[in-house]
């Protein structure tokens, strides 16, 4: 599919850097990068935003093999409890089936067992930011992104 336009984060003057700055801030509060990556991919899957993974064996070896299993995180044994609860939160916030209670108290409390308030705040902001990127990219029909 042909993109409708260049990526809006590059078209709108000054838009890209604040988004990159927010990403950097989120990455500094102690949530493992692997967890943030799992969330990024799962939210993107839900939103129809595609990623391609490296075919080169050397590059593929550097990619977390669990990424290919993230859609099945509920049944795959390779995810720890903290990751599972972060993924559950990501799905709840992304799907917004009930905007009045999109992240139920139960979902929140499960995540709060593993993450501090600062980390929970970063998780919610990360989920929101990934949703923003996804919606911008899907709406403008951007090509699938290479996973990095």
mmCIF file with all atom_site columns, C-alpha atoms in Angstrom:
data_model
loop_
_atom_site.group_PDB
_atom_site.id
_atom_site.type_symbol
_atom_site.label_atom_id
_atom_site.label_alt_id
_atom_site.label_comp_id
_atom_site.label_asym_id
_atom_site.label_entity_id
_atom_site.label_seq_id
_atom_site.pdbx_PDB_ins_code
_atom_site.Cartn_x
_atom_site.Cartn_y
_atom_site.Cartn_z
_atom_site.occupancy
_atom_site.B_iso_or_equiv
_atom_site.pdbx_formal_charge
_atom_site.auth_seq_id
_atom_site.auth_comp_id
_atom_site.auth_asym_id
_atom_site.auth_atom_id
_atom_site.pdbx_PDB_model_num
ATOM 1   C CA . UNK A 1 1   ? 0.000   0.000   0.000  1.00 0.00 ? 1   UNK A CA 1
ATOM 2   C CA . UNK A 1 2   ? 1.329   3.426   -0.896 1.00 0.00 ? 2   UNK A CA 1
ATOM 3   C CA . UNK A 1 3   ? 1.714   5.897   1.970  1.00 0.00 ? 3   UNK A CA 1
ATOM 4   C CA . UNK A 1 4   ? -0.720  8.797   1.805  1.00 0.00 ? 4   UNK A CA 1
ATOM 5   C CA . UNK A 1 5   ? 2.033   11.221  2.811  1.00 0.00 ? 5   UNK A CA 1
ATOM 6   C CA . UNK A 1 6   ? 5.443   11.316  4.393  1.00 0.00 ? 6   UNK A CA 1
ATOM 7   C CA . UNK A 1 7   ? 5.387   10.470  8.072  1.00 0.00 ? 7   UNK A CA 1
ATOM 8   C CA . UNK A 1 8   ? 3.622   13.340  9.863  1.00 0.00 ? 8   UNK A CA 1
ATOM 9   C CA . UNK A 1 9   ? 6.264   13.391  12.599 1.00 0.00 ? 9   UNK A CA 1
ATOM 10  C CA . UNK A 1 10  ? 8.684   14.495  9.869  1.00 0.00 ? 10  UNK A CA 1
ATOM 11  C CA . UNK A 1 11  ? 6.233   16.793  8.068  1.00 0.00 ? 11  UNK A CA 1
ATOM 12  C CA . UNK A 1 12  ? 5.042   18.823  11.055 1.00 0.00 ? 12  UNK A CA 1
ATOM 13  C CA . UNK A 1 13  ? 7.903   21.110  12.091 1.00 0.00 ? 13  UNK A CA 1
ATOM 14  C CA . UNK A 1 14  ? 9.130   20.378  15.605 1.00 0.00 ? 14  UNK A CA 1
ATOM 15  C CA . UNK A 1 15  ? 6.912   17.310  16.141 1.00 0.00 ? 15  UNK A CA 1
ATOM 16  C CA . UNK A 1 16  ? 9.487   14.532  16.148 1.00 0.00 ? 16  UNK A CA 1
ATOM 17  C CA . UNK A 1 17  ? 11.876  15.675  18.877 1.00 0.00 ? 17  UNK A CA 1
ATOM 18  C CA . UNK A 1 18  ? 9.321   15.941  21.713 1.00 0.00 ? 18  UNK A CA 1
ATOM 19  C CA . UNK A 1 19  ? 8.127   12.414  20.932 1.00 0.00 ? 19  UNK A CA 1
ATOM 20  C CA . UNK A 1 20  ? 11.692  11.120  20.977 1.00 0.00 ? 20  UNK A CA 1
ATOM 21  C CA . UNK A 1 21  ? 12.350  13.025  24.210 1.00 0.00 ? 21  UNK A CA 1
ATOM 22  C CA . UNK A 1 22  ? 9.298   11.423  25.837 1.00 0.00 ? 22  UNK A CA 1
ATOM 23  C CA . UNK A 1 23  ? 10.491  7.995   24.715 1.00 0.00 ? 23  UNK A CA 1
ATOM 24  C CA . UNK A 1 24  ? 13.856  8.684   26.332 1.00 0.00 ? 24  UNK A CA 1
ATOM 25  C CA . UNK A 1 25  ? 12.269  9.818   29.612 1.00 0.00 ? 25  UNK A CA 1
ATOM 26  C CA . UNK A 1 26  ? 10.040  6.730   29.742 1.00 0.00 ? 26  UNK A CA 1
ATOM 27  C CA . UNK A 1 27  ? 13.093  4.530   29.261 1.00 0.00 ? 27  UNK A CA 1
ATOM 28  C CA . UNK A 1 28  ? 14.819  5.965   32.341 1.00 0.00 ? 28  UNK A CA 1
ATOM 29  C CA . UNK A 1 29  ? 12.421  4.952   35.129 1.00 0.00 ? 29  UNK A CA 1
ATOM 30  C CA . UNK A 1 30  ? 13.450  1.341   35.519 1.00 0.00 ? 30  UNK A CA 1
ATOM 31  C CA . UNK A 1 31  ? 10.993  -0.573  33.361 1.00 0.00 ? 31  UNK A CA 1
ATOM 32  C CA . UNK A 1 32  ? 13.135  -3.094  31.473 1.00 0.00 ? 32  UNK A CA 1
ATOM 33  C CA . UNK A 1 33  ? 13.604  -2.243  27.808 1.00 0.00 ? 33  UNK A CA 1
ATOM 34  C CA . UNK A 1 34  ? 12.514  -5.774  26.959 1.00 0.00 ? 34  UNK A CA 1
ATOM 35  C CA . UNK A 1 35  ? 9.148   -5.086  28.628 1.00 0.00 ? 35  UNK A CA 1
ATOM 36  C CA . UNK A 1 36  ? 8.768   -1.811  26.742 1.00 0.00 ? 36  UNK A CA 1
ATOM 37  C CA . UNK A 1 37  ? 9.586   -3.669  23.509 1.00 0.00 ? 37  UNK A CA 1
ATOM 38  C CA . UNK A 1 38  ? 6.980   -6.352  24.221 1.00 0.00 ? 38  UNK A CA 1
ATOM 39  C CA . UNK A 1 39  ? 4.389   -3.658  24.873 1.00 0.00 ? 39  UNK A CA 1
ATOM 40  C CA . UNK A 1 40  ? 5.348   -1.772  21.723 1.00 0.00 ? 40  UNK A CA 1
ATOM 41  C CA . UNK A 1 41  ? 4.914   -4.852  19.587 1.00 0.00 ? 41  UNK A CA 1
ATOM 42  C CA . UNK A 1 42  ? 1.675   -6.036  21.228 1.00 0.00 ? 42  UNK A CA 1
ATOM 43  C CA . UNK A 1 43  ? 0.020   -2.612  21.012 1.00 0.00 ? 43  UNK A CA 1
ATOM 44  C CA . UNK A 1 44  ? 1.161   -2.345  17.402 1.00 0.00 ? 44  UNK A CA 1
ATOM 45  C CA . UNK A 1 45  ? -0.322  -5.743  16.595 1.00 0.00 ? 45  UNK A CA 1
ATOM 46  C CA . UNK A 1 46  ? -3.663  -4.684  18.047 1.00 0.00 ? 46  UNK A CA 1
ATOM 47  C CA . UNK A 1 47  ? -3.579  -1.476  16.012 1.00 0.00 ? 47  UNK A CA 1
ATOM 48  C CA . UNK A 1 48  ? -2.623  -3.153  12.730 1.00 0.00 ? 48  UNK A CA 1
ATOM 49  C CA . UNK A 1 49  ? 0.828   -1.564  12.616 1.00 0.00 ? 49  UNK A CA 1
ATOM 50  C CA . UNK A 1 50  ? 3.252   -3.988  11.050 1.00 0.00 ? 50  UNK A CA 1
ATOM 51  C CA . UNK A 1 51  ? 6.886   -4.653  11.851 1.00 0.00 ? 51  UNK A CA 1
ATOM 52  C CA . UNK A 1 52  ? 9.375   -6.694  9.895  1.00 0.00 ? 52  UNK A CA 1
ATOM 53  C CA . UNK A 1 53  ? 12.038  -8.702  11.640 1.00 0.00 ? 53  UNK A CA 1
ATOM 54  C CA . UNK A 1 54  ? 15.551  -9.214  10.296 1.00 0.00 ? 54  UNK A CA 1
ATOM 55  C CA . UNK A 1 55  ? 16.139  -12.147 7.958  1.00 0.00 ? 55  UNK A CA 1
ATOM 56  C CA . UNK A 1 56  ? 19.911  -12.010 8.345  1.00 0.00 ? 56  UNK A CA 1
ATOM 57  C CA . UNK A 1 57  ? 20.860  -14.732 10.879 1.00 0.00 ? 57  UNK A CA 1
ATOM 58  C CA . UNK A 1 58  ? 23.315  -12.479 12.732 1.00 0.00 ? 58  UNK A CA 1
ATOM 59  C CA . UNK A 1 59  ? 20.743  -9.693  13.105 1.00 0.00 ? 59  UNK A CA 1
ATOM 60  C CA . UNK A 1 60  ? 17.954  -12.142 13.923 1.00 0.00 ? 60  UNK A CA 1
ATOM 61  C CA . UNK A 1 61  ? 20.067  -13.592 16.736 1.00 0.00 ? 61  UNK A CA 1
ATOM 62  C CA . UNK A 1 62  ? 20.110  -10.139 18.370 1.00 0.00 ? 62  UNK A CA 1
ATOM 63  C CA . UNK A 1 63  ? 16.301  -9.949  18.360 1.00 0.00 ? 63  UNK A CA 1
ATOM 64  C CA . UNK A 1 64  ? 14.403  -11.252 21.378 1.00 0.00 ? 64  UNK A CA 1
ATOM 65  C CA . UNK A 1 65  ? 12.804  -14.510 20.132 1.00 0.00 ? 65  UNK A CA 1
ATOM 66  C CA . UNK A 1 66  ? 9.826   -13.891 22.421 1.00 0.00 ? 66  UNK A CA 1
ATOM 67  C CA . UNK A 1 67  ? 8.717   -11.024 20.210 1.00 0.00 ? 67  UNK A CA 1
ATOM 68  C CA . UNK A 1 68  ? 7.321   -13.517 17.720 1.00 0.00 ? 68  UNK A CA 1
ATOM 69  C CA . UNK A 1 69  ? 5.221   -15.014 20.523 1.00 0.00 ? 69  UNK A CA 1
ATOM 70  C CA . UNK A 1 70  ? 3.881   -11.826 22.059 1.00 0.00 ? 70  UNK A CA 1
ATOM 71  C CA . UNK A 1 71  ? 0.406   -12.184 20.526 1.00 0.00 ? 71  UNK A CA 1
ATOM 72  C CA . UNK A 1 72  ? 0.055   -15.401 22.533 1.00 0.00 ? 72  UNK A CA 1
ATOM 73  C CA . UNK A 1 73  ? 1.497   -14.036 25.784 1.00 0.00 ? 73  UNK A CA 1
ATOM 74  C CA . UNK A 1 74  ? -1.353  -15.527 27.834 1.00 0.00 ? 74  UNK A CA 1
ATOM 75  C CA . UNK A 1 75  ? -0.420  -19.098 26.924 1.00 0.00 ? 75  UNK A CA 1
ATOM 76  C CA . UNK A 1 76  ? 3.321   -18.847 26.262 1.00 0.00 ? 76  UNK A CA 1
ATOM 77  C CA . UNK A 1 77  ? 5.497   -19.743 29.246 1.00 0.00 ? 77  UNK A CA 1
ATOM 78  C CA . UNK A 1 78  ? 8.409   -17.502 28.207 1.00 0.00 ? 78  UNK A CA 1
ATOM 79  C CA . UNK A 1 79  ? 6.910   -14.329 29.731 1.00 0.00 ? 79  UNK A CA 1
ATOM 80  C CA . UNK A 1 80  ? 7.359   -13.580 33.421 1.00 0.00 ? 80  UNK A CA 1
ATOM 81  C CA . UNK A 1 81  ? 4.550   -12.326 35.665 1.00 0.00 ? 81  UNK A CA 1
ATOM 82  C CA . UNK A 1 82  ? 5.607   -8.670  35.507 1.00 0.00 ? 82  UNK A CA 1
ATOM 83  C CA . UNK A 1 83  ? 5.656   -8.795  31.696 1.00 0.00 ? 83  UNK A CA 1
ATOM 84  C CA . UNK A 1 84  ? 2.272   -10.508 31.621 1.00 0.00 ? 84  UNK A CA 1
ATOM 85  C CA . UNK A 1 85  ? 0.699   -7.816  33.761 1.00 0.00 ? 85  UNK A CA 1
ATOM 86  C CA . UNK A 1 86  ? 2.286   -5.063  31.673 1.00 0.00 ? 86  UNK A CA 1
ATOM 87  C CA . UNK A 1 87  ? 0.920   -6.720  28.519 1.00 0.00 ? 87  UNK A CA 1
ATOM 88  C CA . UNK A 1 88  ? -2.500  -7.072  30.123 1.00 0.00 ? 88  UNK A CA 1
ATOM 89  C CA . UNK A 1 89  ? -2.442  -3.352  30.948 1.00 0.00 ? 89  UNK A CA 1
ATOM 90  C CA . UNK A 1 90  ? -1.318  -2.552  27.396 1.00 0.00 ? 90  UNK A CA 1
ATOM 91  C CA . UNK A 1 91  ? -4.223  -4.480  25.905 1.00 0.00 ? 91  UNK A CA 1
ATOM 92  C CA . UNK A 1 92  ? -6.761  -2.990  28.316 1.00 0.00 ? 92  UNK A CA 1
ATOM 93  C CA . UNK A 1 93  ? -5.682  0.590   27.609 1.00 0.00 ? 93  UNK A CA 1
ATOM 94  C CA . UNK A 1 94  ? -5.333  0.046   23.860 1.00 0.00 ? 94  UNK A CA 1
ATOM 95  C CA . UNK A 1 95  ? -8.625  -1.744  23.284 1.00 0.00 ? 95  UNK A CA 1
ATOM 96  C CA . UNK A 1 96  ? -10.669 0.663   25.422 1.00 0.00 ? 96  UNK A CA 1
ATOM 97  C CA . UNK A 1 97  ? -13.736 -1.570  25.265 1.00 0.00 ? 97  UNK A CA 1
ATOM 98  C CA . UNK A 1 98  ? -15.149 0.310   28.257 1.00 0.00 ? 98  UNK A CA 1
ATOM 99  C CA . UNK A 1 99  ? -13.738 3.854   28.379 1.00 0.00 ? 99  UNK A CA 1
ATOM 100 C CA . UNK A 1 100 ? -15.077 4.282   31.927 1.00 0.00 ? 100 UNK A CA 1
ATOM 101 C CA . UNK A 1 101 ? -12.989 1.355   33.111 1.00 0.00 ? 101 UNK A CA 1
ATOM 102 C CA . UNK A 1 102 ? -10.459 0.629   30.397 1.00 0.00 ? 102 UNK A CA 1
ATOM 103 C CA . UNK A 1 103 ? -7.831  -0.469  32.878 1.00 0.00 ? 103 UNK A CA 1
ATOM 104 C CA . UNK A 1 104 ? -9.853  -2.108  35.624 1.00 0.00 ? 104 UNK A CA 1
ATOM 105 C CA . UNK A 1 105 ? -8.807  -1.918  39.243 1.00 0.00 ? 105 UNK A CA 1
ATOM 106 C CA . UNK A 1 106 ? -7.898  -5.598  39.002 1.00 0.00 ? 106 UNK A CA 1
ATOM 107 C CA . UNK A 1 107 ? -5.590  -5.031  36.029 1.00 0.00 ? 107 UNK A CA 1
ATOM 108 C CA . UNK A 1 108 ? -4.056  -1.991  37.724 1.00 0.00 ? 108 UNK A CA 1
ATOM 109 C CA . UNK A 1 109 ? -3.519  -3.767  41.042 1.00 0.00 ? 109 UNK A CA 1
ATOM 110 C CA . UNK A 1 110 ? -1.838  -6.731  39.362 1.00 0.00 ? 110 UNK A CA 1
ATOM 111 C CA . UNK A 1 111 ? 0.617   -4.412  37.622 1.00 0.00 ? 111 UNK A CA 1
ATOM 112 C CA . UNK A 1 112 ? 1.159   -2.423  40.821 1.00 0.00 ? 112 UNK A CA 1
ATOM 113 C CA . UNK A 1 113 ? 2.536   -5.585  42.441 1.00 0.00 ? 113 UNK A CA 1
ATOM 114 C CA . UNK A 1 114 ? 5.508   -5.411  40.077 1.00 0.00 ? 114 UNK A CA 1
ATOM 115 C CA . UNK A 1 115 ? 5.965   -1.737  39.260 1.00 0.00 ? 115 UNK A CA 1
ATOM 116 C CA . UNK A 1 116 ? 6.352   1.451   41.291 1.00 0.00 ? 116 UNK A CA 1
ATOM 117 C CA . UNK A 1 117 ? 4.034   4.412   40.703 1.00 0.00 ? 117 UNK A CA 1
ATOM 118 C CA . UNK A 1 118 ? 6.743   6.032   38.578 1.00 0.00 ? 118 UNK A CA 1
ATOM 119 C CA . UNK A 1 119 ? 7.096   2.873   36.503 1.00 0.00 ? 119 UNK A CA 1
ATOM 120 C CA . UNK A 1 120 ? 3.315   2.463   36.184 1.00 0.00 ? 120 UNK A CA 1
ATOM 121 C CA . UNK A 1 121 ? 3.128   6.048   34.989 1.00 0.00 ? 121 UNK A CA 1
ATOM 122 C CA . UNK A 1 122 ? 5.840   5.300   32.446 1.00 0.00 ? 122 UNK A CA 1
ATOM 123 C CA . UNK A 1 123 ? 4.008   2.162   31.296 1.00 0.00 ? 123 UNK A CA 1
ATOM 124 C CA . UNK A 1 124 ? 0.770   4.072   30.760 1.00 0.00 ? 124 UNK A CA 1
ATOM 125 C CA . UNK A 1 125 ? 2.607   6.869   28.942 1.00 0.00 ? 125 UNK A CA 1
ATOM 126 C CA . UNK A 1 126 ? 4.474   4.309   26.814 1.00 0.00 ? 126 UNK A CA 1
ATOM 127 C CA . UNK A 1 127 ? 1.220   2.580   25.893 1.00 0.00 ? 127 UNK A CA 1
ATOM 128 C CA . UNK A 1 128 ? -0.309  5.934   24.959 1.00 0.00 ? 128 UNK A CA 1
ATOM 129 C CA . UNK A 1 129 ? 2.729   6.984   22.957 1.00 0.00 ? 129 UNK A CA 1
ATOM 130 C CA . UNK A 1 130 ? 2.842   3.697   21.044 1.00 0.00 ? 130 UNK A CA 1
ATOM 131 C CA . UNK A 1 131 ? -0.860  4.103   20.309 1.00 0.00 ? 131 UNK A CA 1
ATOM 132 C CA . UNK A 1 132 ? -0.178  7.631   19.006 1.00 0.00 ? 132 UNK A CA 1
ATOM 133 C CA . UNK A 1 133 ? 2.637   6.420   16.736 1.00 0.00 ? 133 UNK A CA 1
ATOM 134 C CA . UNK A 1 134 ? 0.498   3.508   15.525 1.00 0.00 ? 134 UNK A CA 1
ATOM 135 C CA . UNK A 1 135 ? -2.521  5.618   14.735 1.00 0.00 ? 135 UNK A CA 1
ATOM 136 C CA . UNK A 1 136 ? -0.465  8.217   12.877 1.00 0.00 ? 136 UNK A CA 1
ATOM 137 C CA . UNK A 1 137 ? 1.334   5.523   10.882 1.00 0.00 ? 137 UNK A CA 1
ATOM 138 C CA . UNK A 1 138 ? -1.784  3.465   10.130 1.00 0.00 ? 138 UNK A CA 1
ATOM 139 C CA . UNK A 1 139 ? -3.874  6.520   9.183  1.00 0.00 ? 139 UNK A CA 1
ATOM 140 C CA . UNK A 1 140 ? -1.231  7.673   6.724  1.00 0.00 ? 140 UNK A CA 1
ATOM 141 C CA . UNK A 1 141 ? -0.526  4.134   5.477  1.00 0.00 ? 141 UNK A CA 1
ATOM 142 C CA . UNK A 1 142 ? 3.156   4.111   6.355  1.00 0.00 ? 142 UNK A CA 1
ATOM 143 C CA . UNK A 1 143 ? 5.152   1.056   5.306  1.00 0.00 ? 143 UNK A CA 1
ATOM 144 C CA . UNK A 1 144 ? 5.778   -1.652  7.898  1.00 0.00 ? 144 UNK A CA 1
ATOM 145 C CA . UNK A 1 145 ? 8.649   -0.626  10.128 1.00 0.00 ? 145 UNK A CA 1
ATOM 146 C CA . UNK A 1 146 ? 11.833  -2.638  10.534 1.00 0.00 ? 146 UNK A CA 1
ATOM 147 C CA . UNK A 1 147 ? 12.148  -3.844  14.131 1.00 0.00 ? 147 UNK A CA 1
ATOM 148 C CA . UNK A 1 148 ? 15.095  -2.315  15.938 1.00 0.00 ? 148 UNK A CA 1
#
